[in-house]
Amino acid sequence: MSWSAFLSKQSLPPVAATPYLAPATHLAVVRASGEEAGHYLQGQLSCDLREVDQGAHLTGMHLSLKGRGLVSVRVVRDGADYLLLTPSGQEEPLIKALMKYRLRAKVEFTLAEELAVILLAGNLPDTLPGPGQALRNDQGLWLRYPHTEHALLLASSEQAEVIWSQLASQHTPASANSATLADIEAGVGMIYPGAEDLFLPQVLNYDVTGGVNFKKGCYTGQEVVARMHFKGKLKQRMQRIDFTANIALQPGEVLRDGAGKAAGEVVISANTANGSAALIVLRRDTDGILFQEETPLNSQLGTLPYPLPWKE
């Protein structure tokens, strides 16, 4: 039975108490291979591939010339290759964007359809690497989150059902919603379909999480990003909100404050046990009371697992 067929036969709750596991089907995987893959990606992504080569996994963006994220990835080394985890629906745009500047570079990009991605929350195995690090074992390639007790497992699709059953002995199975919720809890913002060309890396807090490096050298959009870092002052950053209104939020959607003014844009949202949570790019002065047009979200500011470095 295929991994997707196995999941379709499961009756999984949208939310489960920690510890839990969930299929991270909100992510797709692209493989970058070839002897110049690392060098090429270093010039296309905002993060520093040298840290990835030393065992880390990092978020990063491929930017427009205006410095806004067109696509985003979590990049990790897999032998001689690199794996790029990107929001589902963005895998083809990611390949197209990275191929644009390839010319004669010895690098190829392919969909890694042979891999299944599983999210583990709480009660992480003792054999996992340290926060922000990656490690391969007999189950697959593990990526431990840097700020929270979450980890991703990239496993062979052929073995995913067996591994799922093993992990389920100590973790409650939950649906893909819980994997998205884990990213919200971890403060991991990415460029989802509908939010392309909106956000600087710093706006999604990549300067906090290692997703942008200001010393690595040139990459597409680097000048705008560096200018904001060294000379500018951000007026908005990604924050978490919790809300109880029965409203579906879409990536890139504009939310408003009580005066009807634009307060920020949606990054991603998910259901919680008591309503919903979302990552929203918000103005610094926003109180967290937000509206979808004139409909109140019944929202309040939540917390992120890392501090935000607002400049005075």
Tab-separated table of C-alpha atoms in Angstrom:
chain	number	residue	atom	x	y	z
A	1	MET	CA	0.000	0.000	0.000
A	2	SER	CA	1.333	3.440	-0.900
A	3	TRP	CA	1.900	6.075	1.781
A	4	SER	CA	-0.924	8.260	0.458
A	5	ALA	CA	-3.285	5.271	0.313
A	6	PHE	CA	-2.363	4.352	3.883
A	7	LEU	CA	-3.112	7.874	5.110
A	8	SER	CA	-6.433	7.970	3.267
A	9	LYS	CA	-7.603	4.953	5.279
A	10	GLN	CA	-6.713	6.505	8.648
A	11	SER	CA	-9.259	8.319	10.803
A	12	LEU	CA	-7.049	10.980	12.345
A	13	PRO	CA	-8.189	13.785	14.676
A	14	PRO	CA	-7.158	17.307	13.633
A	15	VAL	CA	-5.572	17.982	17.026
A	16	ALA	CA	-3.991	15.664	19.592
A	17	ALA	CA	-2.329	16.252	22.929
A	18	THR	CA	1.463	16.083	22.984
A	19	PRO	CA	3.166	13.707	22.337
A	20	TYR	CA	1.751	13.134	18.869
A	21	LEU	CA	2.796	12.390	15.310
A	22	ALA	CA	1.257	13.682	12.101
A	23	PRO	CA	1.807	13.409	8.357
A	24	ALA	CA	3.516	16.616	7.226
A	25	THR	CA	1.718	16.670	3.903
A	26	HIS	CA	1.773	20.468	3.959
A	27	LEU	CA	5.382	20.054	2.788
A	28	ALA	CA	6.824	18.695	-0.450
A	29	VAL	CA	10.453	17.728	-1.051
A	30	VAL	CA	12.703	18.706	-3.952
A	31	ARG	CA	16.134	17.122	-4.400
A	32	ALA	CA	19.086	19.188	-5.628
A	33	SER	CA	21.880	17.016	-6.995
A	34	GLY	CA	25.073	17.522	-8.949
A	35	GLU	CA	28.648	18.456	-8.148
A	36	GLU	CA	27.857	22.187	-8.108
A	37	ALA	CA	24.556	21.961	-6.201
A	38	GLY	CA	25.868	23.520	-2.989
A	39	HIS	CA	27.713	26.335	-4.730
A	40	TYR	CA	24.689	27.105	-6.875
A	41	LEU	CA	22.206	27.119	-3.995
A	42	GLN	CA	24.525	29.367	-1.984
A	43	GLY	CA	23.961	32.039	-4.627
A	44	GLN	CA	20.188	31.525	-4.779
A	45	LEU	CA	19.050	31.243	-1.151
A	46	SER	CA	19.164	33.677	1.762
A	47	CYS	CA	20.575	31.121	4.231
A	48	ASP	CA	24.200	29.981	4.455
A	49	LEU	CA	24.752	26.533	2.939
A	50	ARG	CA	28.064	26.237	4.793
A	51	GLU	CA	26.093	25.734	8.010
A	52	VAL	CA	23.977	23.091	6.282
A	53	ASP	CA	27.149	21.316	5.174
A	54	GLN	CA	28.130	21.096	8.852
A	55	GLY	CA	24.926	19.301	9.851
A	56	ALA	CA	22.356	22.055	10.355
A	57	HIS	CA	19.035	22.428	8.574
A	58	LEU	CA	17.903	25.969	7.795
A	59	THR	CA	14.961	27.836	6.385
A	60	GLY	CA	15.775	30.110	3.482
A	61	MET	CA	14.148	32.101	0.708
A	62	HIS	CA	14.695	32.524	-2.985
A	63	LEU	CA	14.007	36.215	-3.517
A	64	SER	CA	12.851	38.581	-6.193
A	65	LEU	CA	15.072	41.503	-7.132
A	66	LYS	CA	12.958	43.521	-4.666
A	67	GLY	CA	14.131	41.234	-1.857
A	68	ARG	CA	10.729	39.595	-1.356
A	69	GLY	CA	10.309	35.853	-1.011
A	70	LEU	CA	9.119	34.082	-4.154
A	71	VAL	CA	9.535	30.613	-2.657
A	72	SER	CA	10.888	29.335	0.642
A	73	VAL	CA	12.587	26.131	1.715
A	74	ARG	CA	13.991	24.219	4.626
A	75	VAL	CA	17.282	22.888	3.298
A	76	VAL	CA	19.226	19.899	4.624
A	77	ARG	CA	22.152	17.850	3.344
A	78	ASP	CA	21.476	14.272	2.227
A	79	GLY	CA	24.771	12.675	1.295
A	80	ALA	CA	26.069	14.538	-1.745
A	81	ASP	CA	22.614	16.034	-2.405
A	82	TYR	CA	20.478	18.703	-0.772
A	83	LEU	CA	16.818	18.264	0.104
A	84	LEU	CA	14.587	21.325	-0.112
A	85	LEU	CA	11.340	21.128	1.860
A	86	THR	CA	8.826	23.628	0.519
A	87	PRO	CA	5.083	24.169	1.051
A	88	SER	CA	2.962	21.775	-0.986
A	89	GLY	CA	1.957	23.439	-4.218
A	90	GLN	CA	5.250	25.327	-4.391
A	91	GLU	CA	7.475	22.490	-5.571
A	92	GLU	CA	7.073	23.217	-9.287
A	93	PRO	CA	7.446	27.016	-8.841
A	94	LEU	CA	10.545	26.302	-6.729
A	95	ILE	CA	12.147	24.195	-9.448
A	96	LYS	CA	11.235	26.757	-12.109
A	97	ALA	CA	12.637	29.636	-10.047
A	98	LEU	CA	15.920	27.872	-9.295
A	99	MET	CA	16.365	26.716	-12.892
A	100	LYS	CA	16.066	30.298	-14.132
A	101	TYR	CA	19.689	31.138	-13.334
A	102	ARG	CA	21.241	27.699	-13.791
A	103	LEU	CA	22.877	28.270	-17.203
A	104	ARG	CA	25.734	25.717	-17.277
A	105	ALA	CA	25.870	24.986	-13.559
A	106	LYS	CA	26.107	21.262	-12.827
A	107	VAL	CA	22.962	20.932	-10.726
A	108	GLU	CA	19.621	19.197	-11.242
A	109	PHE	CA	16.312	19.600	-9.404
A	110	THR	CA	13.797	16.757	-9.135
A	111	LEU	CA	10.735	15.969	-7.045
A	112	ALA	CA	11.691	13.593	-4.227
A	113	GLU	CA	8.469	11.619	-4.458
A	114	GLU	CA	10.181	8.628	-2.867
A	115	LEU	CA	10.129	10.393	0.513
A	116	ALA	CA	7.383	10.750	3.120
A	117	VAL	CA	7.542	13.529	5.724
A	118	ILE	CA	6.352	12.829	9.284
A	119	LEU	CA	6.136	15.345	12.141
A	120	LEU	CA	6.876	14.234	15.702
A	121	ALA	CA	5.889	16.414	18.676
A	122	GLY	CA	7.151	15.794	22.201
A	123	ASN	CA	8.829	12.735	23.686
A	124	LEU	CA	11.553	12.922	21.051
A	125	PRO	CA	13.926	9.935	20.857
A	126	ASP	CA	17.188	10.324	22.764
A	127	THR	CA	19.095	9.444	19.603
A	128	LEU	CA	17.974	12.583	17.784
A	129	PRO	CA	20.527	15.335	17.097
A	130	GLY	CA	20.662	18.635	18.956
A	131	PRO	CA	18.300	21.542	18.236
A	132	GLY	CA	18.558	22.787	14.665
A	133	GLN	CA	20.617	19.780	13.579
A	134	ALA	CA	19.967	16.868	11.220
A	135	LEU	CA	20.951	13.218	11.518
A	136	ARG	CA	20.271	10.064	9.515
A	137	ASN	CA	19.466	6.755	11.213
A	138	ASP	CA	17.806	3.519	10.132
A	139	GLN	CA	14.387	5.241	10.030
A	140	GLY	CA	15.468	8.072	7.759
A	141	LEU	CA	16.701	11.646	7.990
A	142	TRP	CA	15.693	13.486	11.172
A	143	LEU	CA	15.489	17.288	11.398
A	144	ARG	CA	15.110	18.587	14.939
A	145	TYR	CA	13.484	21.998	15.327
A	146	PRO	CA	15.737	24.643	16.908
A	147	HIS	CA	13.317	26.205	19.418
A	148	THR	CA	10.620	23.618	20.195
A	149	GLU	CA	10.252	19.901	20.890
A	150	HIS	CA	9.329	19.026	17.319
A	151	ALA	CA	11.157	17.043	14.664
A	152	LEU	CA	10.602	16.081	11.044
A	153	LEU	CA	11.423	12.639	9.711
A	154	LEU	CA	12.096	12.170	6.008
A	155	ALA	CA	11.525	8.471	5.477
A	156	SER	CA	11.271	6.196	2.479
A	157	SER	CA	7.657	6.113	1.312
A	158	GLU	CA	7.927	2.330	1.133
A	159	GLN	CA	8.863	2.128	4.826
A	160	ALA	CA	6.719	5.012	6.104
A	161	GLU	CA	3.765	2.842	7.165
A	162	VAL	CA	6.001	0.593	9.280
A	163	ILE	CA	7.796	3.569	10.835
A	164	TRP	CA	4.478	5.292	11.533
A	165	SER	CA	3.287	2.220	13.428
A	166	GLN	CA	6.505	2.147	15.450
A	167	LEU	CA	6.228	5.811	16.418
A	168	ALA	CA	2.506	5.482	17.163
A	169	SER	CA	3.304	3.198	20.088
A	170	GLN	CA	4.389	6.295	22.055
A	171	HIS	CA	2.738	9.144	20.127
A	172	THR	CA	-0.933	9.777	19.371
A	173	PRO	CA	-1.595	9.881	15.616
A	174	ALA	CA	-3.131	13.140	14.366
A	175	SER	CA	-3.972	14.632	10.986
A	176	ALA	CA	-1.876	16.930	8.809
A	177	ASN	CA	-3.465	19.924	10.558
A	178	SER	CA	-1.337	19.116	13.607
A	179	ALA	CA	1.845	19.225	11.526
A	180	THR	CA	0.910	22.706	10.329
A	181	LEU	CA	0.074	23.674	13.912
A	182	ALA	CA	3.532	22.502	14.991
A	183	ASP	CA	5.093	24.968	12.549
A	184	ILE	CA	2.924	27.737	14.002
A	185	GLU	CA	3.990	26.804	17.529
A	186	ALA	CA	7.616	26.785	16.370
A	187	GLY	CA	7.279	30.157	14.634
A	188	VAL	CA	8.287	28.695	11.275
A	189	GLY	CA	6.974	30.940	8.518
A	190	MET	CA	7.231	29.995	4.857
A	191	ILE	CA	5.946	31.314	1.541
A	192	TYR	CA	2.685	29.463	0.936
A	193	PRO	CA	0.742	29.683	-2.336
A	194	GLY	CA	-0.978	33.057	-2.400
A	195	ALA	CA	1.720	34.923	-0.451
A	196	GLU	CA	4.452	35.119	-3.078
A	197	ASP	CA	6.527	38.299	-3.431
A	198	LEU	CA	5.178	39.839	-0.206
A	199	PHE	CA	7.699	39.297	2.580
A	200	LEU	CA	11.328	40.171	3.213
A	201	PRO	CA	13.159	37.349	5.033
A	202	GLN	CA	13.371	39.481	8.197
A	203	VAL	CA	9.605	39.993	8.157
A	204	LEU	CA	9.196	36.220	8.665
A	205	ASN	CA	11.872	36.405	11.398
A	206	TYR	CA	14.506	34.620	9.322
A	207	ASP	CA	17.126	36.891	10.880
A	208	VAL	CA	16.230	35.226	14.199
A	209	THR	CA	15.941	31.630	13.001
A	210	GLY	CA	19.028	31.506	10.766
A	211	GLY	CA	17.114	31.781	7.513
A	212	VAL	CA	19.112	34.791	6.330
A	213	ASN	CA	22.844	35.370	6.664
A	214	PHE	CA	24.257	38.879	6.277
A	215	LYS	CA	27.888	37.797	5.813
A	216	LYS	CA	27.606	35.005	3.227
A	217	GLY	CA	28.008	37.174	0.130
A	218	CYS	CA	25.813	37.803	-2.869
A	219	TYR	CA	22.521	36.144	-3.735
A	220	THR	CA	19.487	37.347	-5.644
A	221	GLY	CA	17.768	40.177	-3.727
A	222	GLN	CA	20.623	40.448	-1.212
A	223	GLU	CA	21.130	44.211	-1.524
A	224	VAL	CA	17.581	45.061	-0.438
A	225	VAL	CA	17.723	42.604	2.467
A	226	ALA	CA	21.097	43.919	3.661
A	227	ARG	CA	20.004	47.549	3.381
A	228	MET	CA	17.001	46.909	5.609
A	229	HIS	CA	19.180	45.081	8.137
A	230	PHE	CA	21.960	47.646	8.402
A	231	LYS	CA	20.139	50.913	7.718
A	232	GLY	CA	16.409	50.314	7.993
A	233	LYS	CA	13.862	49.619	10.713
A	234	LEU	CA	11.179	46.981	10.269
A	235	LYS	CA	7.674	48.192	10.971
A	236	GLN	CA	6.157	44.712	10.895
A	237	ARG	CA	7.126	41.158	11.794
A	238	MET	CA	5.512	37.754	11.860
A	239	GLN	CA	3.693	37.041	15.113
A	240	ARG	CA	1.283	34.423	16.354
A	241	ILE	CA	-2.373	35.044	17.032
A	242	ASP	CA	-4.988	32.765	18.557
A	243	PHE	CA	-8.633	33.228	17.595
A	244	THR	CA	-12.002	31.592	18.175
A	245	ALA	CA	-14.077	32.801	15.197
A	246	ASN	CA	-15.027	30.059	12.748
A	247	ILE	CA	-13.139	31.708	9.893
A	248	ALA	CA	-10.732	30.183	7.386
A	249	LEU	CA	-7.700	32.373	6.718
A	250	GLN	CA	-5.757	32.166	3.458
A	251	PRO	CA	-2.035	32.884	2.944
A	252	GLY	CA	-1.509	36.444	1.756
A	253	GLU	CA	-4.940	37.579	2.949
A	254	VAL	CA	-5.028	41.079	4.446
A	255	LEU	CA	-6.454	41.418	7.960
A	256	ARG	CA	-7.630	44.693	9.482
A	257	ASP	CA	-7.607	46.377	12.870
A	258	GLY	CA	-10.553	47.874	14.716
A	259	ALA	CA	-10.302	51.086	12.694
A	260	GLY	CA	-10.559	49.186	9.421
A	261	LYS	CA	-6.919	49.782	8.492
A	262	ALA	CA	-4.728	47.022	7.076
A	263	ALA	CA	-2.932	45.437	10.028
A	264	GLY	CA	-1.078	42.572	8.375
A	265	GLU	CA	-1.055	39.561	6.072
A	266	VAL	CA	-1.668	35.883	6.784
A	267	VAL	CA	1.243	33.449	6.568
A	268	ILE	CA	-0.550	30.225	7.589
A	269	SER	CA	-3.259	29.038	9.993
A	270	ALA	CA	-4.413	25.798	11.616
A	271	ASN	CA	-7.040	24.491	14.006
A	272	THR	CA	-6.305	24.139	17.717
A	273	ALA	CA	-8.164	22.432	20.546
A	274	ASN	CA	-9.840	25.758	21.417
A	275	GLY	CA	-10.236	27.404	18.013
A	276	SER	CA	-7.467	28.350	15.619
A	277	ALA	CA	-3.949	29.755	15.549
A	278	ALA	CA	-2.118	31.600	12.814
A	279	LEU	CA	1.151	33.228	11.932
A	280	ILE	CA	0.433	36.771	10.772
A	281	VAL	CA	2.787	39.511	9.620
A	282	LEU	CA	1.646	42.368	11.863
A	283	ARG	CA	2.501	46.004	12.381
A	284	ARG	CA	4.424	46.535	15.582
A	285	ASP	CA	1.660	48.685	17.075
A	286	THR	CA	-1.105	46.144	16.411
A	287	ASP	CA	-2.866	44.916	19.550
A	288	GLY	CA	-3.835	41.556	18.062
A	289	ILE	CA	-7.546	42.348	17.780
A	290	LEU	CA	-8.104	41.611	14.102
A	291	PHE	CA	-10.901	41.512	11.561
A	292	GLN	CA	-11.487	39.760	8.257
A	293	GLU	CA	-13.025	42.752	6.521
A	294	GLU	CA	-15.723	43.624	9.099
A	295	THR	CA	-15.941	40.200	10.761
A	296	PRO	CA	-14.072	39.953	14.088
A	297	LEU	CA	-11.691	37.040	14.557
A	298	ASN	CA	-12.058	37.251	18.346
A	299	SER	CA	-8.284	37.159	18.392
A	300	GLN	CA	-5.414	37.906	20.700
A	301	LEU	CA	-1.652	37.892	20.375
A	302	GLY	CA	-0.013	34.557	21.078
A	303	THR	CA	3.614	33.794	21.862
A	304	LEU	CA	6.563	32.664	19.782
A	305	PRO	CA	9.382	30.466	21.131
A	306	TYR	CA	11.980	33.160	20.385
A	307	PRO	CA	12.237	36.927	21.046
A	308	LEU	CA	11.671	39.498	18.304
A	309	PRO	CA	14.536	42.008	17.872
A	310	TRP	CA	12.556	45.184	17.241
A	311	LYS	CA	14.776	48.199	16.601
A	312	GLU	CA	13.953	51.375	18.491
